XYZ file of N, CA, C and O in Angstrom:
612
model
N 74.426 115.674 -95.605
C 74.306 115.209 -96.971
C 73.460 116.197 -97.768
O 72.796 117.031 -97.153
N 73.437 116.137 -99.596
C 73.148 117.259 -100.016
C 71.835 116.137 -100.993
O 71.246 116.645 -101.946
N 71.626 115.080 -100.700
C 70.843 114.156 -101.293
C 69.310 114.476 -99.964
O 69.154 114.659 -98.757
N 68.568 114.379 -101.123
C 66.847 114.193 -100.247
C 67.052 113.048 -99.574
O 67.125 112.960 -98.348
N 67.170 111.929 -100.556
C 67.059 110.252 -100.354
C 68.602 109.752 -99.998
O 69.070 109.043 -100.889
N 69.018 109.862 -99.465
C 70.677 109.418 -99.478
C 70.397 108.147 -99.321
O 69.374 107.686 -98.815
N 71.842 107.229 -100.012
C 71.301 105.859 -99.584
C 72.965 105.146 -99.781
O 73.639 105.470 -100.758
N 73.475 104.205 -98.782
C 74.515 103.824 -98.697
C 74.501 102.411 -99.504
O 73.580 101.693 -99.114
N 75.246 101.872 -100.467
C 74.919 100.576 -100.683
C 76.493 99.813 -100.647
O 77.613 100.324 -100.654
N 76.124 98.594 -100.614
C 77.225 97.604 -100.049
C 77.255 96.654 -101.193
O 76.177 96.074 -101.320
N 78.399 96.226 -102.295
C 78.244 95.137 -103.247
C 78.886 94.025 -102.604
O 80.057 93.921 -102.969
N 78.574 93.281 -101.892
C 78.971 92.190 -101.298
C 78.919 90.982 -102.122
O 79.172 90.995 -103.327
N 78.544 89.796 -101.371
C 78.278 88.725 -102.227
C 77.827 87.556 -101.624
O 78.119 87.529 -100.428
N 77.189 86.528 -102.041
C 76.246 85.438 -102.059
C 77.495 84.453 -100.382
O 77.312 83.736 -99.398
N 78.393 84.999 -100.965
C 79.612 84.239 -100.160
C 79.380 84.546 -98.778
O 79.670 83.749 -97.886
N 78.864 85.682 -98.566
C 78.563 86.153 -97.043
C 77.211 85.498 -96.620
O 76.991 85.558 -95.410
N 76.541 85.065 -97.161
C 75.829 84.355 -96.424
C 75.637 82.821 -96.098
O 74.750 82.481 -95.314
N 76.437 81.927 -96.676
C 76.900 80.387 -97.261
C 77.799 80.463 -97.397
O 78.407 81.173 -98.198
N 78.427 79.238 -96.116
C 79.704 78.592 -96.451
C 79.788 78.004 -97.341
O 78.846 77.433 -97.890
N 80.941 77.998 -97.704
C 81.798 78.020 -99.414
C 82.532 76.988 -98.790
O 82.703 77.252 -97.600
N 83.122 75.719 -99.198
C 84.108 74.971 -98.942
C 85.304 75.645 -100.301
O 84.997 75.765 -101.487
N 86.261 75.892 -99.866
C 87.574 76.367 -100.641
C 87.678 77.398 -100.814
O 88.434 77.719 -101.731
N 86.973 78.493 -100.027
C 86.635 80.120 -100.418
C 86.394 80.626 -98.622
O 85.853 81.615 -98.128
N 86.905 79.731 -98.169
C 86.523 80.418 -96.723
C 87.337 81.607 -95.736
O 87.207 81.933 -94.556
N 88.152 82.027 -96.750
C 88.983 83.529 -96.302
C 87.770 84.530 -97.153
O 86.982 85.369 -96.717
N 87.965 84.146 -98.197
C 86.715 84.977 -99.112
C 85.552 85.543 -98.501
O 85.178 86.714 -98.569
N 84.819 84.229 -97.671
C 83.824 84.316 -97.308
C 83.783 84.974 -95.711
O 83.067 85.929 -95.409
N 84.594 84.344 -94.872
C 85.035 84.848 -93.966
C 85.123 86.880 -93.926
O 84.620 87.695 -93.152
N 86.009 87.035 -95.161
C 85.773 88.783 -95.222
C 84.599 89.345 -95.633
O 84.166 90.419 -95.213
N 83.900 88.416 -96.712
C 82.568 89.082 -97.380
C 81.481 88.874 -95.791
O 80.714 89.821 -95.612
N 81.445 88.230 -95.191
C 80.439 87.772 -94.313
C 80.736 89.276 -93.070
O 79.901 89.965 -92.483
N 82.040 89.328 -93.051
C 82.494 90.637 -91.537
C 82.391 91.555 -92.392
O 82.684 92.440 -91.588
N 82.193 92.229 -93.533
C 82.050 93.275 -94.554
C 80.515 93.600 -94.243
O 80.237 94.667 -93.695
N 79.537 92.703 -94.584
C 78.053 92.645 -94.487
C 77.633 93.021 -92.936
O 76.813 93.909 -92.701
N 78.346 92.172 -91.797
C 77.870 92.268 -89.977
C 77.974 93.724 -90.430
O 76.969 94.404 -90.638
N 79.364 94.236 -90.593
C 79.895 95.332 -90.284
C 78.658 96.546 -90.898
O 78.174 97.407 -90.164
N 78.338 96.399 -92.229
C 77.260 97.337 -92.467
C 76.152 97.181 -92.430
O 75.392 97.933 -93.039
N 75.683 96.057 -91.633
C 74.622 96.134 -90.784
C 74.048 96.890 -89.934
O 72.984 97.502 -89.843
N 75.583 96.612 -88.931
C 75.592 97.421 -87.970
C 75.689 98.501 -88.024
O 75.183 98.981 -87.010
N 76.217 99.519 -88.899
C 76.436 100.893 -89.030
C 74.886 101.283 -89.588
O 74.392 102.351 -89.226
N 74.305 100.572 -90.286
C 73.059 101.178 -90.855
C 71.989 100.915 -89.020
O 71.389 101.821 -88.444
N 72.032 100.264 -88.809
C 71.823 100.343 -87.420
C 71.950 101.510 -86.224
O 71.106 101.985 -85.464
N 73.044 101.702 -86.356
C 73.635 103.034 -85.893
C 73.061 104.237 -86.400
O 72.685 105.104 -85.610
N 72.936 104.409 -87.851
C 72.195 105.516 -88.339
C 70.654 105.689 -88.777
O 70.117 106.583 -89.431
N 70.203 104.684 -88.271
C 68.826 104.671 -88.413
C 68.704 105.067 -86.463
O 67.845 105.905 -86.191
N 69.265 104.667 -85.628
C 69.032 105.274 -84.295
C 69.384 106.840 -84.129
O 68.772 107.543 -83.324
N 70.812 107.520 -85.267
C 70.983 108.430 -85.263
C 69.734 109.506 -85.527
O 69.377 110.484 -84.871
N 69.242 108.948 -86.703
C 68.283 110.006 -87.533
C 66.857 109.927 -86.382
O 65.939 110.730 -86.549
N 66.789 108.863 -85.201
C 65.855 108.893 -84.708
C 65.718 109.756 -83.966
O 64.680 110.091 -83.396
N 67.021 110.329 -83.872
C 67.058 110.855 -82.146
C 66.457 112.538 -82.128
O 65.904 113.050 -83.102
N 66.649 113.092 -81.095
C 65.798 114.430 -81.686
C 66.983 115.516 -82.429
O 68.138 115.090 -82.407
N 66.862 116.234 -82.770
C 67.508 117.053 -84.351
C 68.503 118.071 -83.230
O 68.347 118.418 -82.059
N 69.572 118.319 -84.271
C 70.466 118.882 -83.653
C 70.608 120.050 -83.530
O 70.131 120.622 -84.509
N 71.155 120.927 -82.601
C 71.408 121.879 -81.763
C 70.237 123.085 -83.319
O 69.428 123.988 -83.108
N 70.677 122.532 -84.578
C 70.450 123.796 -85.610
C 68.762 123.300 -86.187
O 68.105 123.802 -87.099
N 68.405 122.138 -85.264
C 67.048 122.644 -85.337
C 66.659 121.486 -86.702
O 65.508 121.077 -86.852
N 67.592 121.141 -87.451
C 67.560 120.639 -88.660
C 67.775 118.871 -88.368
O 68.886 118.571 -87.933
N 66.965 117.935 -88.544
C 66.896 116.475 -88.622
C 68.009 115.700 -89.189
O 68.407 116.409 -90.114
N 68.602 114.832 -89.157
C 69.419 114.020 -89.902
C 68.764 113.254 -90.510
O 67.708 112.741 -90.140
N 69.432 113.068 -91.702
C 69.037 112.460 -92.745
C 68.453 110.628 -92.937
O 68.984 109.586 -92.552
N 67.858 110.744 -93.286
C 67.087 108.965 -92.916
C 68.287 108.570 -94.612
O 68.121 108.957 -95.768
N 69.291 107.772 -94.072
C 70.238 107.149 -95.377
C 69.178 105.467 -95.188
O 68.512 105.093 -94.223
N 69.340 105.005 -96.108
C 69.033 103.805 -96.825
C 70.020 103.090 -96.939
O 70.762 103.504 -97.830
N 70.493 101.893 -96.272
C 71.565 100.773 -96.590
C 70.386 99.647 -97.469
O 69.173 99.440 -97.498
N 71.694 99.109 -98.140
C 71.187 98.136 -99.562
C 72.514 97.321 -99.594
O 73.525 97.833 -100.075
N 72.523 96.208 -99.147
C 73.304 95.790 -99.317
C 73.087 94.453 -100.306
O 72.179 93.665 -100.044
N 74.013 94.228 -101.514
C 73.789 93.340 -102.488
C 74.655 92.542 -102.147
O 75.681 92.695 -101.484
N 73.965 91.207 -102.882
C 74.622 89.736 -102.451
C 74.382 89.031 -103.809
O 73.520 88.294 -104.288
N 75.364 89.512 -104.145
C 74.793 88.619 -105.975
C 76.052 87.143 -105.541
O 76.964 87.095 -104.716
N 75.394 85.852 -106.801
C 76.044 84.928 -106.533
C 77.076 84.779 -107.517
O 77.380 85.959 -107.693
N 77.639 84.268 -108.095
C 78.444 84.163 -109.090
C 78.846 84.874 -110.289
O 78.554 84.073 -111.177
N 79.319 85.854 -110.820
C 79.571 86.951 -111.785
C 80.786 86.274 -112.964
O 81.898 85.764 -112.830
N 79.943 86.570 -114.077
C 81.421 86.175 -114.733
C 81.618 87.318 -115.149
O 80.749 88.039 -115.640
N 83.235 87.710 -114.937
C 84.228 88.378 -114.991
C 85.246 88.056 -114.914
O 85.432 86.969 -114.368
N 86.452 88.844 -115.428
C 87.558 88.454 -116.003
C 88.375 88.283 -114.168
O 89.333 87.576 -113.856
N 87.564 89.196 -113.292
C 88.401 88.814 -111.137
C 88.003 87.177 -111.292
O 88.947 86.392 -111.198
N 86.749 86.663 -111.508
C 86.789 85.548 -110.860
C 87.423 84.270 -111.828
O 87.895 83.270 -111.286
N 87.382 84.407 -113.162
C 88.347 83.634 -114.161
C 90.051 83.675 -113.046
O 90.646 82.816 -112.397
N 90.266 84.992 -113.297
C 91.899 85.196 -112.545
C 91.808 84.631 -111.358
O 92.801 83.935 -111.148
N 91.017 84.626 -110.452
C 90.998 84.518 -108.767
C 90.784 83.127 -108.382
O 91.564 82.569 -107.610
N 89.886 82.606 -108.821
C 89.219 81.174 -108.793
C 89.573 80.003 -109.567
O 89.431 79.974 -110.789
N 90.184 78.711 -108.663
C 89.451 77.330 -109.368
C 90.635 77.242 -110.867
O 90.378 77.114 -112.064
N 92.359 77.415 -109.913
C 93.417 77.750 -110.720
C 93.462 76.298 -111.145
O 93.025 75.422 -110.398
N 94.133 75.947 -112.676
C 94.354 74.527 -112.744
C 95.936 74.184 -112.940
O 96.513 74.520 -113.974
N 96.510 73.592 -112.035
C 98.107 73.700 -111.511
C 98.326 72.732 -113.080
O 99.499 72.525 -113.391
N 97.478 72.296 -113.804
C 98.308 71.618 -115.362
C 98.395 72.369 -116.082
O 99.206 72.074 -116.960
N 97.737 73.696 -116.242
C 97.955 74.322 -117.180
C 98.646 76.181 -116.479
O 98.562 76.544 -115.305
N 99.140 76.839 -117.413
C 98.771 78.194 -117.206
C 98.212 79.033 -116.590
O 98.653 79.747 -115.688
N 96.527 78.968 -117.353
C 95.408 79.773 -117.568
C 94.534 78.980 -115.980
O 94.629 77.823 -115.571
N 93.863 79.953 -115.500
C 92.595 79.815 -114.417
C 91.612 78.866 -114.982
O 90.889 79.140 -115.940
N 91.615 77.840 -114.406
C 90.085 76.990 -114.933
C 89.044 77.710 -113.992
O 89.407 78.078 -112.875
N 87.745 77.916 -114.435
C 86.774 77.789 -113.623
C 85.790 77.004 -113.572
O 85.159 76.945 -114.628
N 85.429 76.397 -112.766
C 84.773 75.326 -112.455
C 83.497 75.870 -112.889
O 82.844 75.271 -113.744
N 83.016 77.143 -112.282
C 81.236 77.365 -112.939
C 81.091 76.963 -114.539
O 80.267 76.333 -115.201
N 82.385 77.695 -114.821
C 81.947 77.966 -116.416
C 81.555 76.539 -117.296
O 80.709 76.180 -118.115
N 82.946 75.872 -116.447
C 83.181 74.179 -116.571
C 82.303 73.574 -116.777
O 82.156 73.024 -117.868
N 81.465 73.480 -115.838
C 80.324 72.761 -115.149
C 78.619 73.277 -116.044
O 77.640 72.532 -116.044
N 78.639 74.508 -116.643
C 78.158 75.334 -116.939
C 76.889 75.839 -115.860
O 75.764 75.956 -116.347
N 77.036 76.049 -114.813
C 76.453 76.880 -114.087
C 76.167 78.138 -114.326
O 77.010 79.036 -114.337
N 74.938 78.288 -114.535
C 74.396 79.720 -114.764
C 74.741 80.791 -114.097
O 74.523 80.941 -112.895
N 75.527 81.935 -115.122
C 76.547 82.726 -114.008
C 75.955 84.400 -114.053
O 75.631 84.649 -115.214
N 75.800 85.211 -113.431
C 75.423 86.678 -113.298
C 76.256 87.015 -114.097
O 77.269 86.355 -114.327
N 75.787 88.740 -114.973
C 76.258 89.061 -115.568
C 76.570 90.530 -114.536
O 75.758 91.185 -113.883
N 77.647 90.666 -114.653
C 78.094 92.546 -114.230
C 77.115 93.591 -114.684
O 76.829 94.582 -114.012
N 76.621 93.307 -115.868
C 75.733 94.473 -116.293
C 73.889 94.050 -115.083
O 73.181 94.743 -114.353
N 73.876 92.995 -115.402
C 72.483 92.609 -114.770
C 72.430 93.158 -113.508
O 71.523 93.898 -113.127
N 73.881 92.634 -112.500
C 73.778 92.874 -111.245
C 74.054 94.497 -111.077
O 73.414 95.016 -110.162
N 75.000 95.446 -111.907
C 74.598 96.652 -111.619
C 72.889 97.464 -111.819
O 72.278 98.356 -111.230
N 72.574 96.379 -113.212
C 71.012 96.994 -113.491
C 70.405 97.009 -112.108
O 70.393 97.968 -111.336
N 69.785 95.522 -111.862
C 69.150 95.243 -110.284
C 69.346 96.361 -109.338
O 68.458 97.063 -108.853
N 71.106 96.471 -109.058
C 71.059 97.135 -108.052
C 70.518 98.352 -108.272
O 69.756 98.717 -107.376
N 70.698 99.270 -109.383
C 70.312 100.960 -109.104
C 68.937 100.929 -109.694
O 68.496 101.965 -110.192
N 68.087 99.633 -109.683
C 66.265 99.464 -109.987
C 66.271 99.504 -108.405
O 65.423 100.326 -108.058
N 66.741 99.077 -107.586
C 66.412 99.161 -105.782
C 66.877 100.377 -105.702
O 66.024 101.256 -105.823
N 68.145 100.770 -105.508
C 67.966 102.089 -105.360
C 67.037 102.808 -105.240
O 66.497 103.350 -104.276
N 66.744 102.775 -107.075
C 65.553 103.890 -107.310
C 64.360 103.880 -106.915
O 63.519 104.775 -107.001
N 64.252 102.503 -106.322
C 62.560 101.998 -105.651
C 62.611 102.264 -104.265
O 61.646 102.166 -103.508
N 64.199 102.735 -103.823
C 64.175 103.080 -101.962
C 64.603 102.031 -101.309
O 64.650 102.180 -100.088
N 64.974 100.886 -101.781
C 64.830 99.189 -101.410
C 66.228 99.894 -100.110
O 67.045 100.815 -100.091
N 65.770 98.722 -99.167
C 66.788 98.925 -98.281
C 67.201 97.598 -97.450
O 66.318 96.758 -97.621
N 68.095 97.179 -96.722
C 68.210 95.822 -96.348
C 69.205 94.826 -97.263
O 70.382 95.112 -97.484
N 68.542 93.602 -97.763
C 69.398 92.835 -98.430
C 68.838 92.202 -99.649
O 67.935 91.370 -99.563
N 69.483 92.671 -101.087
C 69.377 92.130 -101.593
C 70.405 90.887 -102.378
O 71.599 90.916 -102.677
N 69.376 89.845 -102.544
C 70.280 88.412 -103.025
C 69.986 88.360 -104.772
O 69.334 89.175 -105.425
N 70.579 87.331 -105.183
C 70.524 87.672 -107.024
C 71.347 86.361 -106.908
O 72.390 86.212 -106.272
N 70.888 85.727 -107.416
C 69.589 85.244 -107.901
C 68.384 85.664 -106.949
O 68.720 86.306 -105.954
N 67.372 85.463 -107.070
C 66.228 85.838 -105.779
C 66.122 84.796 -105.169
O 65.927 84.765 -103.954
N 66.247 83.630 -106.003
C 65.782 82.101 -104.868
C 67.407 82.199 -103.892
O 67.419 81.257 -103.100
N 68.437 82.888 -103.796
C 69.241 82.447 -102.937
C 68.635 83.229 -101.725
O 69.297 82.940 -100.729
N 67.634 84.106 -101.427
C 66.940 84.476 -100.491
C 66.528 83.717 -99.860
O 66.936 83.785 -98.701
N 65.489 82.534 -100.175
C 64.992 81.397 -100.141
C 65.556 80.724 -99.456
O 64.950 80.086 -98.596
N 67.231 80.616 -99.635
C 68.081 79.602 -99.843
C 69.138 80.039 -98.131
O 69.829 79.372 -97.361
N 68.932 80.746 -98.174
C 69.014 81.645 -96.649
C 68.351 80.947 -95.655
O 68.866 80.341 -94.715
N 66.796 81.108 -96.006
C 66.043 80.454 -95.017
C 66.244 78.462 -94.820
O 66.259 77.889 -93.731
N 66.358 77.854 -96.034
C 66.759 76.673 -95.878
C 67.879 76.606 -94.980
O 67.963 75.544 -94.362
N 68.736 77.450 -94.757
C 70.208 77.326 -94.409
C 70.010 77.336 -92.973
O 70.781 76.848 -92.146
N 68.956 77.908 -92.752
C 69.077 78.140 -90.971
C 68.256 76.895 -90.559
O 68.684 76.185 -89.649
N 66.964 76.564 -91.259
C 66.560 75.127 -90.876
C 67.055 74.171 -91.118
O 66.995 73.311 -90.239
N 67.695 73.873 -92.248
C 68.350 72.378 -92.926
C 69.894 72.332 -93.274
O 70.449 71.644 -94.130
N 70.645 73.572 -92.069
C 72.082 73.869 -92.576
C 72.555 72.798 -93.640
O 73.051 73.211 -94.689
N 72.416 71.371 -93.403
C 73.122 70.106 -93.713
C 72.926 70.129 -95.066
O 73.946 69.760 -95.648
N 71.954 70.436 -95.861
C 71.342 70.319 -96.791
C 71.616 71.571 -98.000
O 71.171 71.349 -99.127
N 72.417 72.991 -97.718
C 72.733 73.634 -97.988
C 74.436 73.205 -97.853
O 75.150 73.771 -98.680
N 74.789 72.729 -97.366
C 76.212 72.512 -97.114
C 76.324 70.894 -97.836
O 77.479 70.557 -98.095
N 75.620 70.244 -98.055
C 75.949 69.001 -98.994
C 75.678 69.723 -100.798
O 76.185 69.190 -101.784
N 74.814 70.958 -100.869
C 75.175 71.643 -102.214
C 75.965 72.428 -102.447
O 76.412 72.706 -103.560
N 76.272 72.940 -101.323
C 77.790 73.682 -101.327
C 79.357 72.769 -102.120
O 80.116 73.120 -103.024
N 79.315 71.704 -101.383
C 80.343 70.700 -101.477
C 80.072 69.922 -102.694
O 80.934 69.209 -103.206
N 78.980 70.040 -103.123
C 78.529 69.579 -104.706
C 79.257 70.807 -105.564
O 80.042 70.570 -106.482
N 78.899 72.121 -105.150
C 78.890 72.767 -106.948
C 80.460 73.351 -106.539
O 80.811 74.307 -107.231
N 81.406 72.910 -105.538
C 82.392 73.338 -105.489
C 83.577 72.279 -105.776
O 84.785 72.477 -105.902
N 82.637 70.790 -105.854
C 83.184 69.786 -106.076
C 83.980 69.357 -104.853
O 85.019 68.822 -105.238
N 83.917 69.378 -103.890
C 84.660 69.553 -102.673
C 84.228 68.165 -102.128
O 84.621 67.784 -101.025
């Protein structure tokens, strides 16, 4: 690489870490997208450990960042999501409901403010769905009865 700081980042989504009732192909790929560059940043953090190659010269310490923003409004998830078979046009239920939705500009801001700070690992967006991680592994039940709430499920 021709970068000092190289740094790999991953735009994933909130979906990979919480089951989704009605999104579970979605989530299913976003969730093996995330293992998957886990593991490779894994791989290259053992790479850069190892001792330097034949030319004497170190491999590069890359930075994985992988983002997990939750809900974006954009014109993919209007089209993709929460179709209403009476009409035409895509209903979406966030907008519906008015659930506070990420903006595309915010979540690119966030991400290249980590970048530029070196951030590496996982970031979530909202920040309390970080939080909301840890509930999930103690109180699965309790994360999965709000799941089935804001999906209406």
């Amino acid at each position: 690489t021709t970068s000092r700081f190289p740094a790999a980042v991953l735009m994933s989504s909130a979906a990979a870490l919480f089951a989704t009732p009605t999104r579970s192909v979605y989530a299913a790929t976003k969730s093996a997208q995330l293992s998957l560059f886990r593991s490779v940043a894994i791989e290259a953090q053992a790479h850069q450990e190892a001792a330097p190659a034949a030319s004497g010269k170190r491999r590069a310490n890359v930075r994985f960042l992988a983002v997990c923003p939750g809900t974006i409004s954009s014109s993919f998830r209007h089209s993709a999501v929460d179709l209403d078979a009476s009409t035409e046009m895509p209903q979406d239920l966030a907008w519906v409901k008015g659930e506070k939705l990420l903006s595309a500009a915010s979540v690119a801001e966030k991400t290249i403010f980590a970048v530029d700070r070196y951030s590496h690992g996982t970031l979530t967006l909202p920040r309390f769905y970080a939080f909301a991680t840890w509930i999930d592994k103690i109180f699965p039940g309790f994360i999965a009865k709000q799941a089935r709430k804001k999906y209406a499920y």
